[in-house]
Tab-separated table of C-alpha atoms in Angstrom:
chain	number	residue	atom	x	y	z
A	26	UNK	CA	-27.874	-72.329	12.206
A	27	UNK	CA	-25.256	-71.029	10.521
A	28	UNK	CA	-22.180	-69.245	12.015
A	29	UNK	CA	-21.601	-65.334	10.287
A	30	UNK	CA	-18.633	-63.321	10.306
A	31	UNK	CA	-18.968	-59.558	9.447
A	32	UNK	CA	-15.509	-58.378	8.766
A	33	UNK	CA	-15.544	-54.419	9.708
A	34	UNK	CA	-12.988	-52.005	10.118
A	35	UNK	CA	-13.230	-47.796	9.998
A	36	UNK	CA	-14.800	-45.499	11.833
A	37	UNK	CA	-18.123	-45.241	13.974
A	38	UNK	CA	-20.215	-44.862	10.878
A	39	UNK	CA	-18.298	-47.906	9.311
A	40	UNK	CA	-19.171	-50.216	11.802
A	41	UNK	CA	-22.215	-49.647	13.548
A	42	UNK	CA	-25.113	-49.834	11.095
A	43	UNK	CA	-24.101	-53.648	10.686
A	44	UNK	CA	-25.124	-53.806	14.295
A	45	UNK	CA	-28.558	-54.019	12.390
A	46	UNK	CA	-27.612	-57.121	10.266
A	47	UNK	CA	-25.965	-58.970	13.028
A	48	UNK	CA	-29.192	-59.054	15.258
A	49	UNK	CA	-30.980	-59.584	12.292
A	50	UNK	CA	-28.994	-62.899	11.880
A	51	UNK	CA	-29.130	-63.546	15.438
A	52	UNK	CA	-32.786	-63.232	15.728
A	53	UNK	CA	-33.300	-65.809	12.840
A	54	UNK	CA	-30.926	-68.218	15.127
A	55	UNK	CA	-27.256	-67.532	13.405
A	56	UNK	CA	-24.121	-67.586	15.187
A	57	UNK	CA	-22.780	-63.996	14.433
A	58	UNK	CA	-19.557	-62.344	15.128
A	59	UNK	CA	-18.825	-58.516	14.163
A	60	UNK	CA	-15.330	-57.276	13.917
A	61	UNK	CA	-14.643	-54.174	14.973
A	62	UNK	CA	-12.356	-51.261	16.037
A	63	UNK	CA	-11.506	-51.636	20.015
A	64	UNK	CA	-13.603	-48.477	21.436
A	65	UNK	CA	-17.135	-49.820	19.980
A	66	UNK	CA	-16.554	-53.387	21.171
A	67	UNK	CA	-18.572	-52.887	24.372
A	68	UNK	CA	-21.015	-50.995	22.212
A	69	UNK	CA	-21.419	-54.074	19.962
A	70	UNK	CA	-21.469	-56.321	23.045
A	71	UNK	CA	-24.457	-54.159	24.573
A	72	UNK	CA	-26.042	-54.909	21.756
A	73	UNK	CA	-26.321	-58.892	22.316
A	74	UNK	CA	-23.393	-59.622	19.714
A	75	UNK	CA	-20.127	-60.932	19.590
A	76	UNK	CA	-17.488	-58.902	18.907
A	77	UNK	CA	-13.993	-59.286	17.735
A	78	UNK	CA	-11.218	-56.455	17.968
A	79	UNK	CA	-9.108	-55.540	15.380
A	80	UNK	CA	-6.750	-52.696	15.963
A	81	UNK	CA	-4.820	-50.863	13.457
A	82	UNK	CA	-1.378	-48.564	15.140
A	83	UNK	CA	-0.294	-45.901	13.651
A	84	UNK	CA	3.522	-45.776	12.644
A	85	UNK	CA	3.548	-42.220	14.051
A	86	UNK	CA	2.289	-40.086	16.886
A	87	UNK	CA	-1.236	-38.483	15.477
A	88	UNK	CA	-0.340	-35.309	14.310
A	89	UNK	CA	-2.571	-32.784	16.145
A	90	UNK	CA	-2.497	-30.369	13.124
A	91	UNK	CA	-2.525	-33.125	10.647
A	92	UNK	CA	-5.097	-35.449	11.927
A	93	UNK	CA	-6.096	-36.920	8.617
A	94	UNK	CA	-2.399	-38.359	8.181
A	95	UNK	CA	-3.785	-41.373	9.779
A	96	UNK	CA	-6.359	-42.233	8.050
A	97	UNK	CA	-3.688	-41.599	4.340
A	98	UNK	CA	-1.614	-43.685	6.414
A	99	UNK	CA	-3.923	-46.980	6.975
A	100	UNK	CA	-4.994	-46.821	3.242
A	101	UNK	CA	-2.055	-46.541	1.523
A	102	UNK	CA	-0.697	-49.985	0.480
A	103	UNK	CA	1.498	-50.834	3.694
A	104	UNK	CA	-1.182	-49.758	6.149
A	105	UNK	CA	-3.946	-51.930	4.723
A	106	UNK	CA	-1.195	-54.694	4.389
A	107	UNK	CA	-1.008	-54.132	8.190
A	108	UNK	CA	-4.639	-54.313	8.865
A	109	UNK	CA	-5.145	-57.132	6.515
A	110	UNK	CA	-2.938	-59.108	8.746
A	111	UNK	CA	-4.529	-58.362	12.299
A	112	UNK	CA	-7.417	-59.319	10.970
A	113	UNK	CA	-6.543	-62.504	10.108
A	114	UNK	CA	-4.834	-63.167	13.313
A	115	UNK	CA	-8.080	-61.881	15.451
A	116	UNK	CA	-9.887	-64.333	13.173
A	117	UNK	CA	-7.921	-67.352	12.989
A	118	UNK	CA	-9.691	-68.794	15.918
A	119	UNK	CA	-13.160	-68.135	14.577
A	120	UNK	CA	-15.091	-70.591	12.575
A	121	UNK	CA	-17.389	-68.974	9.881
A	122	UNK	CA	-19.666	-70.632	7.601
A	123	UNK	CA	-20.125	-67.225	5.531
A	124	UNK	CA	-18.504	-63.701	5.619
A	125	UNK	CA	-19.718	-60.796	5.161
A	126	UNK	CA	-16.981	-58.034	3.778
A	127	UNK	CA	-17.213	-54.126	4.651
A	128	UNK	CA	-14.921	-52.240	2.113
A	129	UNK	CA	-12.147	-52.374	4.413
A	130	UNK	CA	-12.192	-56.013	4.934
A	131	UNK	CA	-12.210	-56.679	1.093
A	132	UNK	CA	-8.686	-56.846	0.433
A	133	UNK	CA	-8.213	-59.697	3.229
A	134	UNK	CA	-11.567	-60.862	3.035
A	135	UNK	CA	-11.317	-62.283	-0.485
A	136	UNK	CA	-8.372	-65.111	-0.294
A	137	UNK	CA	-9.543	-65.965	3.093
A	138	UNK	CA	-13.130	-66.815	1.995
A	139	UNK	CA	-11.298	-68.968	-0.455
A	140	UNK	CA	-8.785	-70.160	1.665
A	141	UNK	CA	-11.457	-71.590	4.118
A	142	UNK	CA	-13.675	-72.641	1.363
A	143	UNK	CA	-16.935	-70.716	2.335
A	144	UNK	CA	-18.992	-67.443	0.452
A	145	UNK	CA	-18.727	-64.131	1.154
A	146	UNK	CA	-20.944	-61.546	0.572
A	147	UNK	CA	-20.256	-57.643	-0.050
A	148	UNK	CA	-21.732	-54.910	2.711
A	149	UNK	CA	-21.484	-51.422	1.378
A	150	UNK	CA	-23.056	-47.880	2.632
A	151	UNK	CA	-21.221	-46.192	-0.282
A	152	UNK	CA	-22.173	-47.232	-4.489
A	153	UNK	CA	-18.412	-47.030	-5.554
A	154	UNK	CA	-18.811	-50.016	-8.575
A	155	UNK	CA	-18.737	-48.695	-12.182
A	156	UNK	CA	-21.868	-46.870	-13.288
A	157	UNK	CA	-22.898	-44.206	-16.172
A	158	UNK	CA	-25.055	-42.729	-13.794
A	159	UNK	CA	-22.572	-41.230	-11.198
A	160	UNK	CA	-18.718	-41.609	-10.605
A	161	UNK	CA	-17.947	-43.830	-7.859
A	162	UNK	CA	-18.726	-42.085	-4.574
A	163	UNK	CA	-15.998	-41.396	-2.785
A	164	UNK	CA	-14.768	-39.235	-5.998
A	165	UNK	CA	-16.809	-36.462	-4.994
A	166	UNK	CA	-19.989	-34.907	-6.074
A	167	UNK	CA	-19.944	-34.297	-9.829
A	168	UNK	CA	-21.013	-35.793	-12.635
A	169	UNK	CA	-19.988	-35.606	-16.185
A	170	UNK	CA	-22.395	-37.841	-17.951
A	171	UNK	CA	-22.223	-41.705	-19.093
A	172	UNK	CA	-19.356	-41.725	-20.900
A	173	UNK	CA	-17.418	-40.448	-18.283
A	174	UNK	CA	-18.553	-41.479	-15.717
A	175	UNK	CA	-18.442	-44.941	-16.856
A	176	UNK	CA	-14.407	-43.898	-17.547
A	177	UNK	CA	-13.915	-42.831	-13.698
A	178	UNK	CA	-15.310	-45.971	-12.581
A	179	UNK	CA	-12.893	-47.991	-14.911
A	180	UNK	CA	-10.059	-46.062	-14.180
A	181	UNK	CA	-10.236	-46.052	-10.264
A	182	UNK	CA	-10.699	-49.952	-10.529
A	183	UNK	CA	-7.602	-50.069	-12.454
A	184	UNK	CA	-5.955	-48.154	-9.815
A	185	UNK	CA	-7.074	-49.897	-7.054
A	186	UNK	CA	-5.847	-53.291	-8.602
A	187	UNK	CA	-2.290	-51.771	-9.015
A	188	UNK	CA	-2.041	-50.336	-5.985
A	189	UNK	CA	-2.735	-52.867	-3.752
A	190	UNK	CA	-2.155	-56.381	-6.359
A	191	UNK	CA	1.376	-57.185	-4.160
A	192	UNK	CA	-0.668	-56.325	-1.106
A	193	UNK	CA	-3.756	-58.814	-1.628
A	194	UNK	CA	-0.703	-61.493	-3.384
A	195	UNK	CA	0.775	-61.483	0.249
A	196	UNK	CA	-2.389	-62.535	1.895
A	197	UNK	CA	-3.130	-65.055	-0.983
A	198	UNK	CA	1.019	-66.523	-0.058
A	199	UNK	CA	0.283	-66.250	3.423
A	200	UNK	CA	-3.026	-68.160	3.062
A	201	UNK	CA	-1.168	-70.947	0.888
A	202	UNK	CA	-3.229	-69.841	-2.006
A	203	UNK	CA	-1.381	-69.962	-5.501
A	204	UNK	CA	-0.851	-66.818	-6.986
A	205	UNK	CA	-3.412	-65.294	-9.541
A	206	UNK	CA	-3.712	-61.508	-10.904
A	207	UNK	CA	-5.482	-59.679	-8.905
A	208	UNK	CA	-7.306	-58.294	-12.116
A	209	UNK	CA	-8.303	-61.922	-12.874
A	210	UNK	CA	-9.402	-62.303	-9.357
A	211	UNK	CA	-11.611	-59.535	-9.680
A	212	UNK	CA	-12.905	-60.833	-13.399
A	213	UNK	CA	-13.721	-64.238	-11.293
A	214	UNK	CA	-15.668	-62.232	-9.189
A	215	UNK	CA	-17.787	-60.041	-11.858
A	216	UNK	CA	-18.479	-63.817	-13.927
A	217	UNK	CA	-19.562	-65.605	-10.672
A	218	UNK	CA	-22.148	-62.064	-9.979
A	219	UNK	CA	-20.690	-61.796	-6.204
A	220	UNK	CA	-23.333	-60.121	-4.226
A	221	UNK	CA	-22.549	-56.782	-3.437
A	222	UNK	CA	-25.342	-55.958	-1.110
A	223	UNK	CA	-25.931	-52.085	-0.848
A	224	UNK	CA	-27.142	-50.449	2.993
A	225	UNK	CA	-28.631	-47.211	1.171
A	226	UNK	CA	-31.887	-46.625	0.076
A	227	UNK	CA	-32.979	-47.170	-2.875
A	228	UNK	CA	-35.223	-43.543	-2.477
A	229	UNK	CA	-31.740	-41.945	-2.644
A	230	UNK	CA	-29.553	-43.908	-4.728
A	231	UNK	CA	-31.472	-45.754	-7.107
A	232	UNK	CA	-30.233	-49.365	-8.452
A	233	UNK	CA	-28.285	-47.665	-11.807
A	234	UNK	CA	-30.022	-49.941	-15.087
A	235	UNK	CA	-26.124	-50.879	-15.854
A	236	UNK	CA	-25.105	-52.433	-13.151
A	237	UNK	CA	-24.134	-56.173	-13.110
A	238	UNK	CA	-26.573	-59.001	-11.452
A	239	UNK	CA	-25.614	-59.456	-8.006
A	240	UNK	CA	-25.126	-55.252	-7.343
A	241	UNK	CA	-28.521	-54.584	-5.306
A	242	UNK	CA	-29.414	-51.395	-3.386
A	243	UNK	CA	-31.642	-53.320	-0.742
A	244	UNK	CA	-32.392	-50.220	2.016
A	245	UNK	CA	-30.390	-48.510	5.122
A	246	UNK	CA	-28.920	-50.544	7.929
A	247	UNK	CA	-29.742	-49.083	11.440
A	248	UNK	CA	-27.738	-48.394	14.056
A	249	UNK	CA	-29.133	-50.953	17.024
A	250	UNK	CA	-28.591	-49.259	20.759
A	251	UNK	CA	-26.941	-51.279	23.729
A	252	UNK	CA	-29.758	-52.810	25.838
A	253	UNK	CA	-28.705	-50.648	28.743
A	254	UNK	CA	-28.539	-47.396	27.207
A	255	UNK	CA	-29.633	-44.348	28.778
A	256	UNK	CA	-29.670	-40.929	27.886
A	257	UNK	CA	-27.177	-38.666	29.315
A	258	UNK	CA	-29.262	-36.684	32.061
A	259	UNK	CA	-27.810	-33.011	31.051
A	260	UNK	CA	-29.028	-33.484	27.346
A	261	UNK	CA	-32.724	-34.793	28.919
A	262	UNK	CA	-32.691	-31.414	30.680
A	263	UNK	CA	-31.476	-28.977	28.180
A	264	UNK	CA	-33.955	-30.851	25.574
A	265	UNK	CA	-36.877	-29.952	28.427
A	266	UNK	CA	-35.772	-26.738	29.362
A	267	UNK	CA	-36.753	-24.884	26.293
A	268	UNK	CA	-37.252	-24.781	22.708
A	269	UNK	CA	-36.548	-27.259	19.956
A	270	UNK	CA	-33.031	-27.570	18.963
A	271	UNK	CA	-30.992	-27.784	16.111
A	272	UNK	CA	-28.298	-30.674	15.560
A	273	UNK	CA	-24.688	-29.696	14.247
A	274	UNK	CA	-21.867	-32.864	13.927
A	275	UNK	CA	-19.796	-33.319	11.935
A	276	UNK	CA	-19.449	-37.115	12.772
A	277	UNK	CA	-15.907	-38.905	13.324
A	278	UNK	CA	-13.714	-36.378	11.172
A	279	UNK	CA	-10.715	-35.625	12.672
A	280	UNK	CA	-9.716	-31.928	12.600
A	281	UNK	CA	-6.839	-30.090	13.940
A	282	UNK	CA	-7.229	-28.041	16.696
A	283	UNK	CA	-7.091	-24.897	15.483
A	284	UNK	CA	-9.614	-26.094	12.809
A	285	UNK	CA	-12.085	-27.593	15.698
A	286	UNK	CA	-11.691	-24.266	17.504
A	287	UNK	CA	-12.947	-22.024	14.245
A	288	UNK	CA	-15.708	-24.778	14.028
A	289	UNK	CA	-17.232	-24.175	17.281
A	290	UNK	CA	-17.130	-20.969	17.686
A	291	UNK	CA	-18.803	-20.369	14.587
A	292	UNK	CA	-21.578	-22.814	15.141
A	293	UNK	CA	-21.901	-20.931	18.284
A	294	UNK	CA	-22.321	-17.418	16.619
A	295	UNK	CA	-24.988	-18.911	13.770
A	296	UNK	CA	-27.396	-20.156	16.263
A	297	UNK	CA	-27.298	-16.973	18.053
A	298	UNK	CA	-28.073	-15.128	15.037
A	299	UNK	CA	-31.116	-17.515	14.250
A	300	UNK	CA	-31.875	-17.169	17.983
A	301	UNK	CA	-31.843	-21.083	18.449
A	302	UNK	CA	-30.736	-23.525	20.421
A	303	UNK	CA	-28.026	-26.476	19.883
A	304	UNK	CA	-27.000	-29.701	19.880
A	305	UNK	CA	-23.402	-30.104	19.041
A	306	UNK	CA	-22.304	-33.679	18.911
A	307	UNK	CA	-17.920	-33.758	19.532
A	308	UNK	CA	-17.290	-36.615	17.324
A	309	UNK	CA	-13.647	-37.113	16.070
A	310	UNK	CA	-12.974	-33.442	15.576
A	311	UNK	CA	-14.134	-32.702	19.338
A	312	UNK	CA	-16.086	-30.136	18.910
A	313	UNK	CA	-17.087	-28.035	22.424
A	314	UNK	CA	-19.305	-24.835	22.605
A	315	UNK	CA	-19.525	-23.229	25.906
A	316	UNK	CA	-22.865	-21.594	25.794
A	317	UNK	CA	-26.138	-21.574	27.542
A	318	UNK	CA	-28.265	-22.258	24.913
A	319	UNK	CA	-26.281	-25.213	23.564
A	320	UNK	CA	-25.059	-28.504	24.579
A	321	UNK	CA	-22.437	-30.285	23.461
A	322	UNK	CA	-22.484	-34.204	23.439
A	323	UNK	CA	-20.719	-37.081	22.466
A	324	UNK	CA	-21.712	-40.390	21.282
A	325	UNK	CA	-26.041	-40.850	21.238
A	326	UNK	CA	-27.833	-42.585	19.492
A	327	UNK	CA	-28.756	-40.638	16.248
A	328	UNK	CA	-32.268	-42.667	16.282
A	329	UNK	CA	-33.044	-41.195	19.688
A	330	UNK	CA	-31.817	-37.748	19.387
A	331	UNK	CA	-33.020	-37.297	15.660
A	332	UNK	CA	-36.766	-37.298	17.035
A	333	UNK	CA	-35.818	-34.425	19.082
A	334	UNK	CA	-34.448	-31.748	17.031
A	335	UNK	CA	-36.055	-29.469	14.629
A	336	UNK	CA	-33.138	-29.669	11.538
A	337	UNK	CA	-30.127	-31.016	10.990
A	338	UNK	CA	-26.762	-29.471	10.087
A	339	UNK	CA	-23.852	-32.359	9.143
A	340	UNK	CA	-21.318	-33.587	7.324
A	341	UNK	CA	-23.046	-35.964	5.162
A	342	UNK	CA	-21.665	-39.087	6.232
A	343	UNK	CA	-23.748	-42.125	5.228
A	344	UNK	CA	-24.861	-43.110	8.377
A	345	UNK	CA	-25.962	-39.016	9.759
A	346	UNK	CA	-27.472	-38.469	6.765
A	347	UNK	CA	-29.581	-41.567	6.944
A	348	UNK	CA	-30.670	-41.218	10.007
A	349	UNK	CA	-31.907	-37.739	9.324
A	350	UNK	CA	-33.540	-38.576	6.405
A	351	UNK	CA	-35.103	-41.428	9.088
A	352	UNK	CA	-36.313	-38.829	10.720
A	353	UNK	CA	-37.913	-36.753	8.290
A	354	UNK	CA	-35.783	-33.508	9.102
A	355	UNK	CA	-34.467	-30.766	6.499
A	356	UNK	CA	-30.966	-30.839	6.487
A	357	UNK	CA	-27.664	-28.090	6.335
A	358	UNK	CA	-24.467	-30.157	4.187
A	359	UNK	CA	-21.390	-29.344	5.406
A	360	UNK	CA	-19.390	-31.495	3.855
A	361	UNK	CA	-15.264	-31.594	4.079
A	362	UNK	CA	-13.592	-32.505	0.533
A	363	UNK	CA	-12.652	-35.358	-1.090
A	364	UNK	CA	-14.205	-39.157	-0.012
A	365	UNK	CA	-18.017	-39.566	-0.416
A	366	UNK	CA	-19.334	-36.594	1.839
A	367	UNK	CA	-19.283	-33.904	-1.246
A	368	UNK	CA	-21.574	-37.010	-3.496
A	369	UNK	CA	-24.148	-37.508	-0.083
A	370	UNK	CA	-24.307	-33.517	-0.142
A	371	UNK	CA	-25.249	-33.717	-4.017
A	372	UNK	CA	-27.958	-36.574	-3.115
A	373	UNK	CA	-29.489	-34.228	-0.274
A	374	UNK	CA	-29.612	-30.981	-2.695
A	375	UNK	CA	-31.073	-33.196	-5.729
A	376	UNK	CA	-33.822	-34.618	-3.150
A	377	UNK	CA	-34.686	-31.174	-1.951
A	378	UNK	CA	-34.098	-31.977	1.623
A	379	UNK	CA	-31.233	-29.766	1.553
A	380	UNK	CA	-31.155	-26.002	2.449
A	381	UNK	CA	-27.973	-25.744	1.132
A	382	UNK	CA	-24.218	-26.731	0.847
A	383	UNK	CA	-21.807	-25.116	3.146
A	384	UNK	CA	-17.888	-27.006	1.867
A	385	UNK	CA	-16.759	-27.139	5.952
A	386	UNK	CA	-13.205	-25.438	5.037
A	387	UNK	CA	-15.468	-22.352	3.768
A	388	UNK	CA	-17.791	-22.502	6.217
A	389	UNK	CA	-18.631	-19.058	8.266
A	390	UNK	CA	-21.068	-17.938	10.724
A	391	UNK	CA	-23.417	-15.798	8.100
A	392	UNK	CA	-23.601	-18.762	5.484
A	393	UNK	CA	-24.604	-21.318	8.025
A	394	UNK	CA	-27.162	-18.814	9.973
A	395	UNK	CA	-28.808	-18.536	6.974
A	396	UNK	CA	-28.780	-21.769	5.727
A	397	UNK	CA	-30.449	-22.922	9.003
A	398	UNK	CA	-32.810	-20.011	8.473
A	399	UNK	CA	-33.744	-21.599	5.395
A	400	UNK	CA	-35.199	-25.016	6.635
A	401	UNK	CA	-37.825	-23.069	8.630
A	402	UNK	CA	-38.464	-20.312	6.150
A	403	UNK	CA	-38.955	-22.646	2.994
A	404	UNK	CA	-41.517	-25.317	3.906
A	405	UNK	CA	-40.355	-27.034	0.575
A	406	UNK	CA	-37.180	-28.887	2.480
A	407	UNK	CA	-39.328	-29.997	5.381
A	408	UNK	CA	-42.120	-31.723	2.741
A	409	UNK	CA	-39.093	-33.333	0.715
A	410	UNK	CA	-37.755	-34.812	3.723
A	411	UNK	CA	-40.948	-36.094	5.110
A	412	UNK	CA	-42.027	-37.803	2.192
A	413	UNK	CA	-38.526	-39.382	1.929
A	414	UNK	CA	-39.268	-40.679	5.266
A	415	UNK	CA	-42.225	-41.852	4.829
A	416	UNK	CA	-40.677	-43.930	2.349
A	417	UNK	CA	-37.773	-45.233	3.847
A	418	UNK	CA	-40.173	-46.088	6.749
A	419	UNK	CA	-41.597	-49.400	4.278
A	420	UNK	CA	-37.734	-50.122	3.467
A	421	UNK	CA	-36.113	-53.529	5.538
A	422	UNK	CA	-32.342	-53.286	4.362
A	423	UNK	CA	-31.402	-56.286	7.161
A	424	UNK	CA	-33.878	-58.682	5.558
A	425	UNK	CA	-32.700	-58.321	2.495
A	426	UNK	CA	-29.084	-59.343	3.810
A	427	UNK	CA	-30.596	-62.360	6.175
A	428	UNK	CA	-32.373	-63.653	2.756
A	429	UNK	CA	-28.977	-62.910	0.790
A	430	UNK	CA	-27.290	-65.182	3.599
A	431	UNK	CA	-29.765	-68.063	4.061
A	432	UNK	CA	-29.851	-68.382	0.091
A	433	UNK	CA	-25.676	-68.985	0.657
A	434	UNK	CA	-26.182	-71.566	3.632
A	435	UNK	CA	-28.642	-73.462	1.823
A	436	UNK	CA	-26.737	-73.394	-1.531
């Protein structure tokens, strides 16, 4: 047995696929402990695993018309400074044979590995590492061939190891490590091929032919549900009372108010114009549509609900867009700008599962209508997206990881 640490800090989508590892660990007999934001720690608990909070406070009240001013907040150099250090204080106490890093943890995750003498391993739902085939993820959805996008890759590496090299020096001092560039620390890394282990599938992002050994794409972690969840009993009996729904969420954005507000209202108007029904999921922008023929809900299980709507209209987070390419359903991208959304958007349309892509701050009542209209009217979508199912369905992403960790412990 050996005793696992998964370091994981963000939002919903962050944290609960590695639910999936961490039973898979536990089932094989592993000691595992998950870190995580305070709201999902009872989640993780229901789930059978450890969990660990690790908060991060803003400096400021959340701005309700600026919402995203927290999330520029925790990532600029003194925020991740911040969480770096709370989560070495919420894991000082607990002993770990291995770690497992989410992008968040990274920063920290590194000199403490080293500090305590043990391997770590990389858990990623976005392909951000230097490739000709795409620009790293979370710069958006184009492409502007190998050259390129080989530059982007090098460039946003560079500018990652500048902007936070005094922040990751602190934890080494802190840590009583000696003090080493952070670009040589990261040139360690690349010689000794740390694993980078990849929770997408390899249907949908293939393993690019230039990355380094130790970069794998190895399938989609799944969300696991607490052992004593139920289904709320007003979304059983709107699901019974009539026809198939449609699923709109936009997952844990934040929005302002105003912003939410336009949201709603025009999911509200689209569905009427398709004559369907709805199932609007709040998330962080909380989103609420007063209407008969939709219900608004918050947190369920995407697994659950997936089976029980006819299409999909989202965001294109990694972990909604997985699960309803899980499910085999055509999908509406709505995704907001900038981060990885716009490049999950560009995966759906290149796949065919996509209808279309509907930018959220452009978004309007007509566009989305007939968008929707389009995953019923052109059977092409619905075939793309069950064939991608049907492949994913033969995919084990958490045995990959469990084989990546045993190889470590036995090492």
């Amino acid at each position: 047995m050996a005793r696992i640490v998964i370091a994981a800090y963000g939002s919903r989508g962050d944290i609960v696929p590695l639910t999936d590892i961490g039973c898979r660990l536990r089932n094989a007999g592993h000691d595992v402990v998950l870190t995580a934001t305070p709201d999902l720690v009872d989640e993780i608990v229901g789930c059978g695993l450890q969990a660990v909070p690790v908060d991060f406070e803003l400096e400021h009240e959340l701005d309700e018309e600026n919402p995203l001013r927290a999330a520029k907040e925790m990532v600029l150099p003194k925020g991740m400074r911040k969480l770096g250090e709370n989560f070495l204080a919420a894991l000082r106490d607990v002993p770990a044979d291995v770690l497992l890093l989410s992008p968040f943890a990274e920063l920290v995750g590194h000199p403490l590995a080293e500090a305590r003498n043990i391997p770590s391993i990389g858990v990623r739902l976005q392909p951000i590492s230097t490739t000709a085939a795409f620009p790293p993820s979370l710069l958006g959805a184009w492409s502007a061939g190998p050259v390129l996008n080989r530059g982007a890759g090098r460039f946003a590496t560079a500018l990652f190891d500048r902007m936070y090299g005094k922040t990751i020096a602190g934890f080494r001092d802190q840590l009583g490590l000696p003090t080493v560039p952070q670009r040589t620390l990261r040139r360690q890394r690349t010689d000794a091929e740390w694993p980078i282990l990849h929770g997408v599938s390899p249907s949908v992002v293939p393993r690019p032919a230039d990355w380094r050994a130790g970069l794998d794409v190895v399938g989609y972690w799944w969300p696991q549900r607490p052992l004593d969840w139920q289904p709320p009993g007003e979304l059983v009996s709107f699901l019974e009372s009539g026809s198939t729904p449609i699923f709109f969420g936009l997952g844990s954005l934040m929005l302002s108010k105003r912003e939410a507000t336009r949201i709603s209202e025009l999911v509200a108007a689209a569905l009427r114009k398709v004559g369907l029904r709805g199932v609007i999921q709040a998330g962080g922008a909380n989103l609420d549509v007063v209407d008969d023929n939709i219900v608004t809900v918050g947190a369920v299980p995407h697994d659950w609900l997936f089976g029980k709507v006819a299409a999909v209209a989202h965001s294109c987070g990694a972990g909604t867009m997985a699960a309803g390419l899980r499910a085999g359903l055509p999908a509406v991208a709505v995704p907001s700008p900038g981060g990885d959304q716009p490049f999950w958007a560009r995966r759906l349309r290149e796949l065919g599962v996509s209808s279309a892509t509907l930018p959220r701050p452009k978004l309007t009542a007509e566009r989305l209508a007939h968008a929707i209209d389009l995953t019923f009217t052109e059977p092409a979508h619905r075939t793309a997206a069950a064939d991608l199912a049907a492949r994913i369905a033969d995919e084990d992403g958490a045995a990959s990881v469990l084989t990546a960790v045993e190889e470590l412990v036995r090492a």
